[in-house]
Every structure is written in C-alpha cells, then in structure tokens.
mmCIF file of C-alpha atoms in Angstrom:
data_model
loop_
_atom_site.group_PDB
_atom_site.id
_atom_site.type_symbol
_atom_site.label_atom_id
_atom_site.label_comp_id
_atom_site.label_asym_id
_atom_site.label_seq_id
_atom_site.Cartn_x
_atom_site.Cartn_y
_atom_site.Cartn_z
ATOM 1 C CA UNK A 1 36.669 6.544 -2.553
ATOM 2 C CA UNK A 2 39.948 6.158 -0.007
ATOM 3 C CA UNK A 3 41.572 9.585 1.345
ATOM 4 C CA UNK A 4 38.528 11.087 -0.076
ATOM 5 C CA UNK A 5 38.127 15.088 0.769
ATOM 6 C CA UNK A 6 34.513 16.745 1.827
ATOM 7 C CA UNK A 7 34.112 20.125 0.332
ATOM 8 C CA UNK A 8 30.611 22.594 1.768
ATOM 9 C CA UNK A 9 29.339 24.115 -1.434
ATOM 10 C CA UNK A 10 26.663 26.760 -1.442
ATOM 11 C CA UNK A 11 25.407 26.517 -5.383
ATOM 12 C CA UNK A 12 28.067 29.218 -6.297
ATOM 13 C CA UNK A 13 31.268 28.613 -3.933
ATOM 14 C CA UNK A 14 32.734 26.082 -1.800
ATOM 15 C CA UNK A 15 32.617 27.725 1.995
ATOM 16 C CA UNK A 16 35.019 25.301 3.351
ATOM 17 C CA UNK A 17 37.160 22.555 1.938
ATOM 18 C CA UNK A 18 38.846 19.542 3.911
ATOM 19 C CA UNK A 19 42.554 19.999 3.226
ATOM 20 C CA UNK A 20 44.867 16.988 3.801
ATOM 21 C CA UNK A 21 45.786 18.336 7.114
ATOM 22 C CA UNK A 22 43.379 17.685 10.061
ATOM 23 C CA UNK A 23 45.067 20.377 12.383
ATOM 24 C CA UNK A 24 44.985 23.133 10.129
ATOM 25 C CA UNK A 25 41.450 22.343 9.115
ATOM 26 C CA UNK A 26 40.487 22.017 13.198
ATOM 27 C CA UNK A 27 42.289 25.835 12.869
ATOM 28 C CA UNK A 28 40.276 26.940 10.123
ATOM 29 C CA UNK A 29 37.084 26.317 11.889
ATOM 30 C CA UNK A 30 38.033 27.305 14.930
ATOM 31 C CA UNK A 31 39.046 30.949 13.255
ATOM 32 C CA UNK A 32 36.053 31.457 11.621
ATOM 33 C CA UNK A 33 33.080 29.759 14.148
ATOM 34 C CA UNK A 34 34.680 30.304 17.370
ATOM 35 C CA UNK A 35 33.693 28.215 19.918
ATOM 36 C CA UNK A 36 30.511 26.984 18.404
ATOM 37 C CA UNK A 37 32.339 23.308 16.838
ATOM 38 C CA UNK A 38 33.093 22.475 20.241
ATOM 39 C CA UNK A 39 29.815 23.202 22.171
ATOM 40 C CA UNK A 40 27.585 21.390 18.799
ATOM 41 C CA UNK A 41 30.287 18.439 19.850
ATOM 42 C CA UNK A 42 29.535 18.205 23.595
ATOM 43 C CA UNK A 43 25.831 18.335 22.901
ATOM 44 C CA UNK A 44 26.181 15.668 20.749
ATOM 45 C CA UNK A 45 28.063 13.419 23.117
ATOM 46 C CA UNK A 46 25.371 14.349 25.778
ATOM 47 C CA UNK A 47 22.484 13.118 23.500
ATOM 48 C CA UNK A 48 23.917 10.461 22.180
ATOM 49 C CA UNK A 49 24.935 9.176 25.637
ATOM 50 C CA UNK A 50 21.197 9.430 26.419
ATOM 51 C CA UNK A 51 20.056 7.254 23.611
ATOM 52 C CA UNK A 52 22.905 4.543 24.596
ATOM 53 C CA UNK A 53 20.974 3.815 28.132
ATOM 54 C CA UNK A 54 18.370 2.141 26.070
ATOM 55 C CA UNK A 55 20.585 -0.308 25.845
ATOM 56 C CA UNK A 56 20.968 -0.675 29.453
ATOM 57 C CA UNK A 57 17.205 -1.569 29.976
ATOM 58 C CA UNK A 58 15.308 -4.728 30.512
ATOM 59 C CA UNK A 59 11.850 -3.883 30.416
ATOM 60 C CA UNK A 60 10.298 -2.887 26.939
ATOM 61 C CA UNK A 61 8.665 0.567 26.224
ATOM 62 C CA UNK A 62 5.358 0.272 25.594
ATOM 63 C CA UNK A 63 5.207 3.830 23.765
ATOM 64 C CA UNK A 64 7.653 6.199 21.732
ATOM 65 C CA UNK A 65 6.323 8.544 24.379
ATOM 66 C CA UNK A 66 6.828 6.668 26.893
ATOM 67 C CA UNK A 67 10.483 5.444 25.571
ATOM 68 C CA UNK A 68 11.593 9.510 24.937
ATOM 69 C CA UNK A 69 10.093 10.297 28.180
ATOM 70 C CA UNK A 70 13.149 7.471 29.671
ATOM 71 C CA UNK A 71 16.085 8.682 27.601
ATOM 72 C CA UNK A 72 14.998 12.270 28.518
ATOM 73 C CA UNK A 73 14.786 13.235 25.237
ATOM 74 C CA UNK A 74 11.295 15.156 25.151
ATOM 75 C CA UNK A 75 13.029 18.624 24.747
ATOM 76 C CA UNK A 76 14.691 17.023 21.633
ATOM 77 C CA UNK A 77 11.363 15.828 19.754
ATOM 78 C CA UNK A 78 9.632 19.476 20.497
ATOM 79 C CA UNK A 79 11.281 21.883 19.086
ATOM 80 C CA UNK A 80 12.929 22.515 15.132
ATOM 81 C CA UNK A 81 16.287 21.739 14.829
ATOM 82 C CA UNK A 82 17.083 25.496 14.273
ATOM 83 C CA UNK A 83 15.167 26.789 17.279
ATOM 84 C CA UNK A 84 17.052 24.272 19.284
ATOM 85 C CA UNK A 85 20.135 25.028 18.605
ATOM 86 C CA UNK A 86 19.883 28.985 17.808
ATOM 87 C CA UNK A 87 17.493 30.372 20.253
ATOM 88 C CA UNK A 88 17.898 27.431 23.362
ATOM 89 C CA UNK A 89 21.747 26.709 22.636
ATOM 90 C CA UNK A 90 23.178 30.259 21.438
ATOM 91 C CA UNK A 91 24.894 28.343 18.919
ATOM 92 C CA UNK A 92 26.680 30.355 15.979
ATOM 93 C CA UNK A 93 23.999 30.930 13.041
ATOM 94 C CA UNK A 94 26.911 30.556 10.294
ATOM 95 C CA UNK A 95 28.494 27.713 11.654
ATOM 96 C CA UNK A 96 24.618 26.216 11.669
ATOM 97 C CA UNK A 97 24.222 26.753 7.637
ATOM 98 C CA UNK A 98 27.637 25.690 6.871
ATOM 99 C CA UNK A 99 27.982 22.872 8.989
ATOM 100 C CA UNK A 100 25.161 21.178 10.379
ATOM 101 C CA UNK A 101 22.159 21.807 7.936
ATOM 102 C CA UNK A 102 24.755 20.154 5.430
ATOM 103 C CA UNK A 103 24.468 17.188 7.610
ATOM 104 C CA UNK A 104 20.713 17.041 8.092
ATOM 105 C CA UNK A 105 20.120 17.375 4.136
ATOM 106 C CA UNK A 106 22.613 14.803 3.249
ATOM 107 C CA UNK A 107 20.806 12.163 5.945
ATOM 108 C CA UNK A 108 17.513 13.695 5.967
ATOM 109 C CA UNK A 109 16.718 15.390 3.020
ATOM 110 C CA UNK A 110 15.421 18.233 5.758
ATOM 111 C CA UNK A 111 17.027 21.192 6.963
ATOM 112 C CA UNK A 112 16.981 22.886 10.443
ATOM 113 C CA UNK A 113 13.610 24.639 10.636
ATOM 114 C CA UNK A 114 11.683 21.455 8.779
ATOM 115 C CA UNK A 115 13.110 18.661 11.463
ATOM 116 C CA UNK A 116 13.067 18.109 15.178
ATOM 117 C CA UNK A 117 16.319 18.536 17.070
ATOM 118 C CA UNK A 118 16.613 14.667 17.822
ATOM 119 C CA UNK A 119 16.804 14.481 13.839
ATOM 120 C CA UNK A 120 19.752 17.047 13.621
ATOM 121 C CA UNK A 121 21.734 14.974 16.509
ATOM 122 C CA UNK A 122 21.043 11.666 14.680
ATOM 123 C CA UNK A 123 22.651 13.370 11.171
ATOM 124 C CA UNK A 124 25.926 14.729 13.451
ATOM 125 C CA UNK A 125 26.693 11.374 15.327
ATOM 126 C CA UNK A 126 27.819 8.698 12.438
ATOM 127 C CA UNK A 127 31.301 10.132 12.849
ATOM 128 C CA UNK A 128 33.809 7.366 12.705
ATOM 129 C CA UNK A 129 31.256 5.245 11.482
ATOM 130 C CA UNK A 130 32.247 1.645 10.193
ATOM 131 C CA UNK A 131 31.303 0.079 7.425
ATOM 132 C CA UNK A 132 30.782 -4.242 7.155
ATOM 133 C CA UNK A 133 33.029 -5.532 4.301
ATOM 134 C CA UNK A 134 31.408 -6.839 1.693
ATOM 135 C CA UNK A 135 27.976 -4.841 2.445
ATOM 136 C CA UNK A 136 26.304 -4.603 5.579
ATOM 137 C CA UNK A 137 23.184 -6.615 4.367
ATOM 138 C CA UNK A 138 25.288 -9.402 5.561
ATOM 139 C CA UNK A 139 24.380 -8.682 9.177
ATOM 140 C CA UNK A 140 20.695 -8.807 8.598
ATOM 141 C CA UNK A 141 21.470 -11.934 6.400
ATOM 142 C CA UNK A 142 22.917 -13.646 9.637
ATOM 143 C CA UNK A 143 19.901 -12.426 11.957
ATOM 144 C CA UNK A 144 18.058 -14.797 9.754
ATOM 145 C CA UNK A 145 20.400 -17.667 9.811
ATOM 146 C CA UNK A 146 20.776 -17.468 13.637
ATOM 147 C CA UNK A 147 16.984 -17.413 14.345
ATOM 148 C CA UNK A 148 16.221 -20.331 12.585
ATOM 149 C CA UNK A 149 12.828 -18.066 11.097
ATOM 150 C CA UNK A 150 11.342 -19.924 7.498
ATOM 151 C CA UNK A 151 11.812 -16.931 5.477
ATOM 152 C CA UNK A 152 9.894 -16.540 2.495
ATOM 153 C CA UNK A 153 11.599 -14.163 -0.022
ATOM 154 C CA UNK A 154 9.662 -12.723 -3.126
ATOM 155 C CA UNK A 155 6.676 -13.614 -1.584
ATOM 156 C CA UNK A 156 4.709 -10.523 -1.395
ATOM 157 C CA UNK A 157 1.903 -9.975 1.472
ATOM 158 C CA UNK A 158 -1.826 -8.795 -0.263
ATOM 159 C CA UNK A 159 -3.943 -9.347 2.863
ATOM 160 C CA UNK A 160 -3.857 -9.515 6.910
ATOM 161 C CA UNK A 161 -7.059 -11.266 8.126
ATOM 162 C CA UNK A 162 -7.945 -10.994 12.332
ATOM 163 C CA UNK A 163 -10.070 -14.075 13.263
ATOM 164 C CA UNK A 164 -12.473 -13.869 16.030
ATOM 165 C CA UNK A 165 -10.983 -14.879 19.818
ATOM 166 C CA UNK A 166 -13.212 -16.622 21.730
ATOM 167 C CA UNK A 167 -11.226 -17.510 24.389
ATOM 168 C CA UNK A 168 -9.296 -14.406 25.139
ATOM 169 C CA UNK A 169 -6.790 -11.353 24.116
ATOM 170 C CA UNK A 170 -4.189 -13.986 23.628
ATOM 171 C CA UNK A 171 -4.867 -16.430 21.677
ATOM 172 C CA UNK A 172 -5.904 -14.439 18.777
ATOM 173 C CA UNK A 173 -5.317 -15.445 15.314
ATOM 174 C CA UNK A 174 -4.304 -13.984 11.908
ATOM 175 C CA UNK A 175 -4.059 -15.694 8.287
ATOM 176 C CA UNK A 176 -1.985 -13.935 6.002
ATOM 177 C CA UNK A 177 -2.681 -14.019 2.362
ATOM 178 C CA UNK A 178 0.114 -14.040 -0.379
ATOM 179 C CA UNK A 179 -0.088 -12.700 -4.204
ATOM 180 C CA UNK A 180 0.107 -16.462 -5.183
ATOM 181 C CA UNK A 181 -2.980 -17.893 -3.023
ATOM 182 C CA UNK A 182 -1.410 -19.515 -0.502
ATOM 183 C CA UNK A 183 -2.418 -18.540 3.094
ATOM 184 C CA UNK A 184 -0.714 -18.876 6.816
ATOM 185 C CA UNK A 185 -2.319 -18.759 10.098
ATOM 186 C CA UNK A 186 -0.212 -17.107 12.700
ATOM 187 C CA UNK A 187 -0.610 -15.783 16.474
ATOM 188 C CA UNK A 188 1.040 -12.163 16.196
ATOM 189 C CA UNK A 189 1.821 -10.337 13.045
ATOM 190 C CA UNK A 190 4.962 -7.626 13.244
ATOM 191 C CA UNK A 191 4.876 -5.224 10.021
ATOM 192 C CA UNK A 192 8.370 -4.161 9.472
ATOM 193 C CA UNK A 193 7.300 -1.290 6.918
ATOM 194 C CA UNK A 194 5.481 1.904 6.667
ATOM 195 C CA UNK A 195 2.208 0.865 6.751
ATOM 196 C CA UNK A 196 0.959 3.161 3.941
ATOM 197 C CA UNK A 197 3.153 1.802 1.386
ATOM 198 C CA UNK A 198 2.910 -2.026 1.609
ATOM 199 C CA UNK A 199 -0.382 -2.141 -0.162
ATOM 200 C CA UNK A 200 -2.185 -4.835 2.414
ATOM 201 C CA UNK A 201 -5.220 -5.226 2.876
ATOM 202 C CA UNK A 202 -6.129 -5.224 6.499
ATOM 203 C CA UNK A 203 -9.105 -7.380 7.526
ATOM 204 C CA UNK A 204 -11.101 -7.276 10.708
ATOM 205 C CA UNK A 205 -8.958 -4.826 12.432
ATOM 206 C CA UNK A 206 -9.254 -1.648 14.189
ATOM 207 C CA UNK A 207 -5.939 -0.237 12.943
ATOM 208 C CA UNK A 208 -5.790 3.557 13.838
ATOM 209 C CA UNK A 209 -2.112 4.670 12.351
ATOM 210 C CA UNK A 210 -1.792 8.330 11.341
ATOM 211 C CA UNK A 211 0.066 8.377 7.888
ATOM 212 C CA UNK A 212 3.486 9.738 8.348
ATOM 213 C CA UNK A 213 4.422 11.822 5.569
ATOM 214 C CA UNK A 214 7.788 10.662 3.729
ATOM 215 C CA UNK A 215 10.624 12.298 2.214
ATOM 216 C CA UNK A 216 10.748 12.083 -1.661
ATOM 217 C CA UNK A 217 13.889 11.469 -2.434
ATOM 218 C CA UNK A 218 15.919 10.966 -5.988
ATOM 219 C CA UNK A 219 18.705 9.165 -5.912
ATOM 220 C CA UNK A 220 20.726 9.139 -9.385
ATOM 221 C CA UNK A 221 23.584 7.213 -10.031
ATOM 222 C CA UNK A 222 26.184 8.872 -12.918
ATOM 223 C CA UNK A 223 29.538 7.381 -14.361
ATOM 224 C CA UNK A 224 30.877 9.925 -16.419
ATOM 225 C CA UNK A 225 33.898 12.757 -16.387
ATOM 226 C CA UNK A 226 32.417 15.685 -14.164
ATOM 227 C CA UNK A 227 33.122 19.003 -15.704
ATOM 228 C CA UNK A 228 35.219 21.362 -12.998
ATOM 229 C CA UNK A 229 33.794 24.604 -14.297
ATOM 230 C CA UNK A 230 30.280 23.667 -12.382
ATOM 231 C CA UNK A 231 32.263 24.275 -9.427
ATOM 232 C CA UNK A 232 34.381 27.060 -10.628
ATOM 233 C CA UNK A 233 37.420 24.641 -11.253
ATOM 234 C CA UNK A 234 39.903 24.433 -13.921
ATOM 235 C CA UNK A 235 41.361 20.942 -13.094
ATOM 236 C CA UNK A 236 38.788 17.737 -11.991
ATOM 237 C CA UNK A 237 41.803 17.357 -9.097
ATOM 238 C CA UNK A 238 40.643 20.342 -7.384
ATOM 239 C CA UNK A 239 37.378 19.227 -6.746
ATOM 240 C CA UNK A 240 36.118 17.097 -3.380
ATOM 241 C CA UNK A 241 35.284 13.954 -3.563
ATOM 242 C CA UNK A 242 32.330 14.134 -1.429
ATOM 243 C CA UNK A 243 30.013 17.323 -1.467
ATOM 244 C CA UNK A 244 27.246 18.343 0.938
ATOM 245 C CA UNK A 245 25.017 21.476 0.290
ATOM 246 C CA UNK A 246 23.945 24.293 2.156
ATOM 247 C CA UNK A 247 20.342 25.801 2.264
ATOM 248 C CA UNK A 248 20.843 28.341 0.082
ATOM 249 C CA UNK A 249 18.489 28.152 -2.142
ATOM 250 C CA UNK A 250 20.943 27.892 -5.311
ATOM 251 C CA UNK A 251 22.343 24.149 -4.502
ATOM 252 C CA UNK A 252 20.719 21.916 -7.522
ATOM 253 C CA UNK A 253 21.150 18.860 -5.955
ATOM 254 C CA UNK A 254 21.679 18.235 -1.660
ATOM 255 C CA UNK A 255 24.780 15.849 -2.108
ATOM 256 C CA UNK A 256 27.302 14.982 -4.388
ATOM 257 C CA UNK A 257 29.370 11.566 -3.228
ATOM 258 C CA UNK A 258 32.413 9.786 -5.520
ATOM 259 C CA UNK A 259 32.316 6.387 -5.108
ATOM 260 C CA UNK A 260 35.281 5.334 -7.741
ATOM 261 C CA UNK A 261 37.355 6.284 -9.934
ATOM 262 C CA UNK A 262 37.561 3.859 -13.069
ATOM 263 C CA UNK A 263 40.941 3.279 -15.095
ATOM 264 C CA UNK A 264 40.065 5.228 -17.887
ATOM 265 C CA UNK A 265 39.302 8.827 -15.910
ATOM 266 C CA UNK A 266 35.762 8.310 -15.321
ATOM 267 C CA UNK A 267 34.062 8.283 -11.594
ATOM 268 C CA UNK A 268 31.114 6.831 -10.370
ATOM 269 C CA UNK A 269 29.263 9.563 -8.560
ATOM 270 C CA UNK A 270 25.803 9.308 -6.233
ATOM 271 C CA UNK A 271 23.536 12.395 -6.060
ATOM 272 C CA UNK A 272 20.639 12.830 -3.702
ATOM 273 C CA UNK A 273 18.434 15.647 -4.448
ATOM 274 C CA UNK A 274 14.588 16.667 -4.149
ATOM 275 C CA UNK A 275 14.063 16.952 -8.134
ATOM 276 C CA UNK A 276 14.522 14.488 -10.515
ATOM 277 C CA UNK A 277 18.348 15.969 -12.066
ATOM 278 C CA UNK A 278 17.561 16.628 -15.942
ATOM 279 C CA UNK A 279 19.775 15.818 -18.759
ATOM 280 C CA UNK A 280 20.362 19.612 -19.174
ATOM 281 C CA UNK A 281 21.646 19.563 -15.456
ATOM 282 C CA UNK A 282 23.711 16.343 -15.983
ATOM 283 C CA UNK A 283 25.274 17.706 -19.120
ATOM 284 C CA UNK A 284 26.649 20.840 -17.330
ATOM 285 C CA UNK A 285 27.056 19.171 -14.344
ATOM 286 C CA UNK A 286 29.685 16.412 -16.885
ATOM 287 C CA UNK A 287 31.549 16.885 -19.943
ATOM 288 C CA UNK A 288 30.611 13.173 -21.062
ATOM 289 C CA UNK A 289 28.402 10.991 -19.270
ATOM 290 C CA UNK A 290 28.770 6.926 -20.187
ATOM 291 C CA UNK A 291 25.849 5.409 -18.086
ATOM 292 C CA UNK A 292 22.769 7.318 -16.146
ATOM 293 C CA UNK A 293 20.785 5.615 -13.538
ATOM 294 C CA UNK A 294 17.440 7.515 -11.926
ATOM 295 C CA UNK A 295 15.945 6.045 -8.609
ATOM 296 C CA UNK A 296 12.919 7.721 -6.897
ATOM 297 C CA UNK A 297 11.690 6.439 -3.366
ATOM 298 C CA UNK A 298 10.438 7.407 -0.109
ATOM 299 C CA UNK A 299 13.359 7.340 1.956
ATOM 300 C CA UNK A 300 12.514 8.481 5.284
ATOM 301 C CA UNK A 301 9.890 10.244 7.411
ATOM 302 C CA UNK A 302 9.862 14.014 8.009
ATOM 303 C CA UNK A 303 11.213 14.292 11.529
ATOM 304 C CA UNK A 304 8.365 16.516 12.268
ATOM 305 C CA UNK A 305 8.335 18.159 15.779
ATOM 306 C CA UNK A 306 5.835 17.680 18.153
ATOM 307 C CA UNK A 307 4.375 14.564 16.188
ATOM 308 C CA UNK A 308 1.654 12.060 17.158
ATOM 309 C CA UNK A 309 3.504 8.434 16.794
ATOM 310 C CA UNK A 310 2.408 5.574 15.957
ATOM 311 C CA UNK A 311 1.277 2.513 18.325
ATOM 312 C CA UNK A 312 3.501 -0.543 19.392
ATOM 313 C CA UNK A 313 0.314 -2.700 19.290
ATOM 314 C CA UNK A 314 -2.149 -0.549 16.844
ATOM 315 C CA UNK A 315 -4.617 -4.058 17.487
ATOM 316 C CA UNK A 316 -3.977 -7.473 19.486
ATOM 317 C CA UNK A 317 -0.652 -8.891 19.166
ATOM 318 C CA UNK A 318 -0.173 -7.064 16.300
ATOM 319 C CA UNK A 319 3.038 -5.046 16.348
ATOM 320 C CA UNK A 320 4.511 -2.551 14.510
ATOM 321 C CA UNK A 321 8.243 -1.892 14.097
ATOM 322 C CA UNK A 322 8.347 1.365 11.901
ATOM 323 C CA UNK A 323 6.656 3.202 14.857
ATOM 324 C CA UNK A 324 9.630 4.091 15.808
ATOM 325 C CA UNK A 325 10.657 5.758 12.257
ATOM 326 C CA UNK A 326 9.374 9.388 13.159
ATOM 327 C CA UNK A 327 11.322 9.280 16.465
ATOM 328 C CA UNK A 328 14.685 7.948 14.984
ATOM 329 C CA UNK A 329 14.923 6.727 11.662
ATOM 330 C CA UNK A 330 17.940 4.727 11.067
ATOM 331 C CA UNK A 331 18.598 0.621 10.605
ATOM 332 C CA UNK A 332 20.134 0.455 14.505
ATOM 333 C CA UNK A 333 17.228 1.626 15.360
ATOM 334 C CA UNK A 334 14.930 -0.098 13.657
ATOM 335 C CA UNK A 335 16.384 -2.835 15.503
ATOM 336 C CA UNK A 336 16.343 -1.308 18.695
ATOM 337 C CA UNK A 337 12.174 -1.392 17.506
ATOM 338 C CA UNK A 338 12.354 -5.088 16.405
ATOM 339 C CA UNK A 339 13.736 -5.856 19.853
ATOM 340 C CA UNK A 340 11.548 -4.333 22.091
ATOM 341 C CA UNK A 341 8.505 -5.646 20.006
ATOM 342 C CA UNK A 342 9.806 -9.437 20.812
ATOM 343 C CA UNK A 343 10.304 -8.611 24.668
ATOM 344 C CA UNK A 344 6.685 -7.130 24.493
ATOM 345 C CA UNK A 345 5.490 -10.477 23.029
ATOM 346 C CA UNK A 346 7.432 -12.549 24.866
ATOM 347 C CA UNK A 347 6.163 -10.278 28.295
ATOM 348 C CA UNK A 348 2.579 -11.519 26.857
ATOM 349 C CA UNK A 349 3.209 -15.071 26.920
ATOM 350 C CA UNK A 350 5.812 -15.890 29.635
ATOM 351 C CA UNK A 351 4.859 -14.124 32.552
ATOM 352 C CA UNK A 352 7.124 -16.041 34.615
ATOM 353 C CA UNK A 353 9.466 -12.962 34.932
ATOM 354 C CA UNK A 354 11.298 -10.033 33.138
ATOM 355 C CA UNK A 355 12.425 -10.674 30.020
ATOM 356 C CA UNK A 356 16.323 -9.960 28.571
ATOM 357 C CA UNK A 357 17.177 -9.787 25.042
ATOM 358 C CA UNK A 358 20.609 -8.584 23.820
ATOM 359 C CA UNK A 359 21.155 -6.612 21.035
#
C-alpha cells in the first residue's frame, strides 16, 4: 500500500509508530535508544560492504567455508545474533527487541538468540529496496530466455541415476527420470532445491548432505475490515499499515502487512506467523472477513550458528545450489550460488584459463 506507515507492536501496545514526518521520527529514536540506531547502521554498512567483494572475484569458492573465510565473515556465522550484538557490540538491549528482532522475525521467522549474526545483518539491509514492476519473477523469466536452456515446466524430477565412468572423473554421466517415463542423459546435474524436500530418488551416488532444518512458516492471506480494538484503536485510520512484532511472547502472529485497500473499505492483509491463525483469532483480529486463504511451507533454513554446510559438489559434477541457503538465504544469493556453480563447471572443462561470469 503507497505512503504506508510501520507500527512495532508488542501483543498489547504499539512501542513505536512511523509518523508522517521522517525527522521527528529520526528524533524519537534517537531520544529513547541513544546512540545505538547509528552504531547497528555502521555495522551494517561494514558487513554488507564485505559481502559486495564477492562480486569483485573471479575465481569460484569451492566451500561456504572457504567463501566466509574470503568475505571475512567467520565472526558473523559463530555467534547468535543476540550475543553478537549485546555482549561483542554493547549495543542497547531495548533498541535490540524493538527494532531489530522485529526485523529478523518478519524475514526469518527467528529471533536474536535462535539465528547467527550474518542472519540478523541480512534482515536489516533491504532498506531502500526496489521492487520489478509487474513482479520480479520476470527477471528469472528472462535468465531463461537469454540462456537459450530447453526448459521443461511441470515436469517433475522422480529419480537421479549416476552411470559408471570408465574413462575418468569427467566424463561422468547421469539420466534423469521424470513422473511421466521419459528419461535424459546429462553430464552434470545442479539441484536448485533443498534436497530433503524434492522427493528424488538418488541412484548410485554417495550423497552425504546433512538435512538442514527449515522454518515452518504460515502464511495467510485475509480480505476483510480489521477490527481497531485488537490494537487498542477506536478508528481503522489509526492503525499502521504494516506491523512487525516483538519477542514478547504475547504477539499472535510475527507480521501483519496491508497490501490494498479495496473501494468498498475492505483491505487485503498478509500475516506470517508460526501457528496456523484460527477462525477465533481471525474473528477478533476482523469485524467481517469476505475471503480467507491459509498457506503452510518451509520457507527458509534456521540460520543456525556454527553450522556444518553443505557441499558444492556432494558427488562428481554434481552441484548443489541451496548449499548456500544456511549461510545466506535470499534469491540474490541464490544466484550468487548458481553462478559460482557454472564457473566451477566451466573451471572443470576449460582449463585454458580463469573463468569470468557477470552477475
């Protein structure tokens, strides 16, 4: 929704409220957290700087290790958000719970003490971020179009077979098996999901991925008139348009987002929450509801600290792209991933010299 407001609520009050004036707000804060907005800011900048030299480099990683140990950001990936920023930064506890664990439930579904640092850094940088008109599927729609690739759409992968290589590492083979019979044979297989949930069959290979435990997120999608009393309001006009939660143990739901406002009074609202939301919620939550829609997935991996990723290459010239999910989890990124899997390929069979890709 345009010149949309973000209020903090805490399950029984709102701890801060955008107002329509950015310099009073930048006051507010300021007032109340000291210095602490400013220092979360630079730290930001700093890591964020250190993830853009990836961009710089020509030769592939050949590890998340390996590629954290590069973009020093090993200190990030070993400790909780919370100890990171409270016991190593000094960074005001309050302005922590009303500010940035907002921010890591919203993108994460985690909050400070369940996610590494790197995590909490990812949730604070999309400020300013922009948006593709129309829907940003439309990039990935022309990474397809440029690369010329045969894509196959609704044809869904039951089985990965590895044949034998007699004549060396690279020139082994793999047929892949669709639901509808028909098989492929291929010379390097990249899986571009979490391996636990694509329900393949894996043939002939020594695949040694640890599971990475997901976030269960529910997603429901309301159009309806939302009742102001939940929030202590008499009028729907003094209520944000987009709501984050703190952790205090009394939010019912970790986001609240309006997405539009239909002629006849009604919004469209998004809620992300752990819990499916009931109809008992809902109905407090709305005075009238016209149209409920419930969506339950895995949405991303718990940024655990001091975690064992995945492999590149778990077998020959087989790659995997979502290794890179427990380090960073966002679409960028899994790009970043896609392109450093084709250098590493393309390292294996042109070894004529280093190998540049743009991104």
């Amino acid at each position: 929704m345009e010149d949309s407001k973000t209020g903090i609520w805490n399950g029984e009050e709102f701890v801060f409220e955008q107002s329509s004036n950015p310099y009073w707000d930048t006051l507010r804060i300021l007032w109340k957290y000291g210095l602490a907005p400013k220092k979360v800011q630079n730290l930001v900048k700093e890591i964020v700087g250190k993830f853009l030299e990836e961009y710089k480099f020509d030769e592939p990683y050949t590890s998340i290790d390996s590629e954290s140990e590069r973009l020093q950001l090993n200190k990030e990936l070993k400790f909780t958000a919370q100890y990171y920023f409270s016991e190593l930064e000094k960074i005001n506890q309050l302005y922590l719970q009303h500010f940035v664990e907002p921010m890591t439930r919203v993108n994460y579904g985690q909050n400070l003490a369940e996610l590494h640092a790197l995590g909490a850094f990812i949730s604070l940088a999309p400020q300013g971020a922009k948006s593709i008109k129309g829907g940003n599927f439309q990039l990935f729609e022309k990474f397809v179009e440029f690369s010329g690739a045969n894509l196959k759409l609704d044809t869904r992968v039951v089985k990965v077979t590895k044949l034998p290589s007699p004549d060396g590492i690279n020139n082994v083979k793999y047929v892949v098996k669709s639901k509808d019979g028909s098989s492929e044979e291929y010379d390097a297989i990249i899986l571009a999901a979490p391996i636990q949930f694509t329900g393949i069959e894996f043939e002939n290979m020594n695949l040694k991925i640890k599971k990475i435990p997901y976030v269960t997120l529910h997603v429901t999608l309301v159009t309806g008139h939302v009742n102001p009393a939940y929030f202590g309001r008499s009028k729907i006009e003094d209520i944000p348009e987009q709501i984050v939660t703190t952790n205090s143990g009394k939010c019912e739901f970790l986001s609240f987002a309006g997405k539009l406002r239909l002629p006849n009074g009604e919004t469209i609202n998004k809620l992300f929450s752990h819990q499916e939301l009931s109809d008992e919620m809902l109905d407090r939550l709305y005075i009238s509801r016209s149209w409920t829609f419930r969506k339950v997935w895995k949405s991303y991996p718990k940024l655990l600290p001091n975690q064992t990723f995945p492999p590149l290459e778990p077998d020959e010239n087989f790659f995997y792209i979502n290794s890179f999910e427990p380090f960073i989890s966002t679409m960028e990124t899994e790009c970043v991933s896609s392109k450093n899997i084709i250098k590493l390929i393309a390292r294996k069979w042109d070894s004529s010299g280093p190998i540049k890709a743009k991104l």
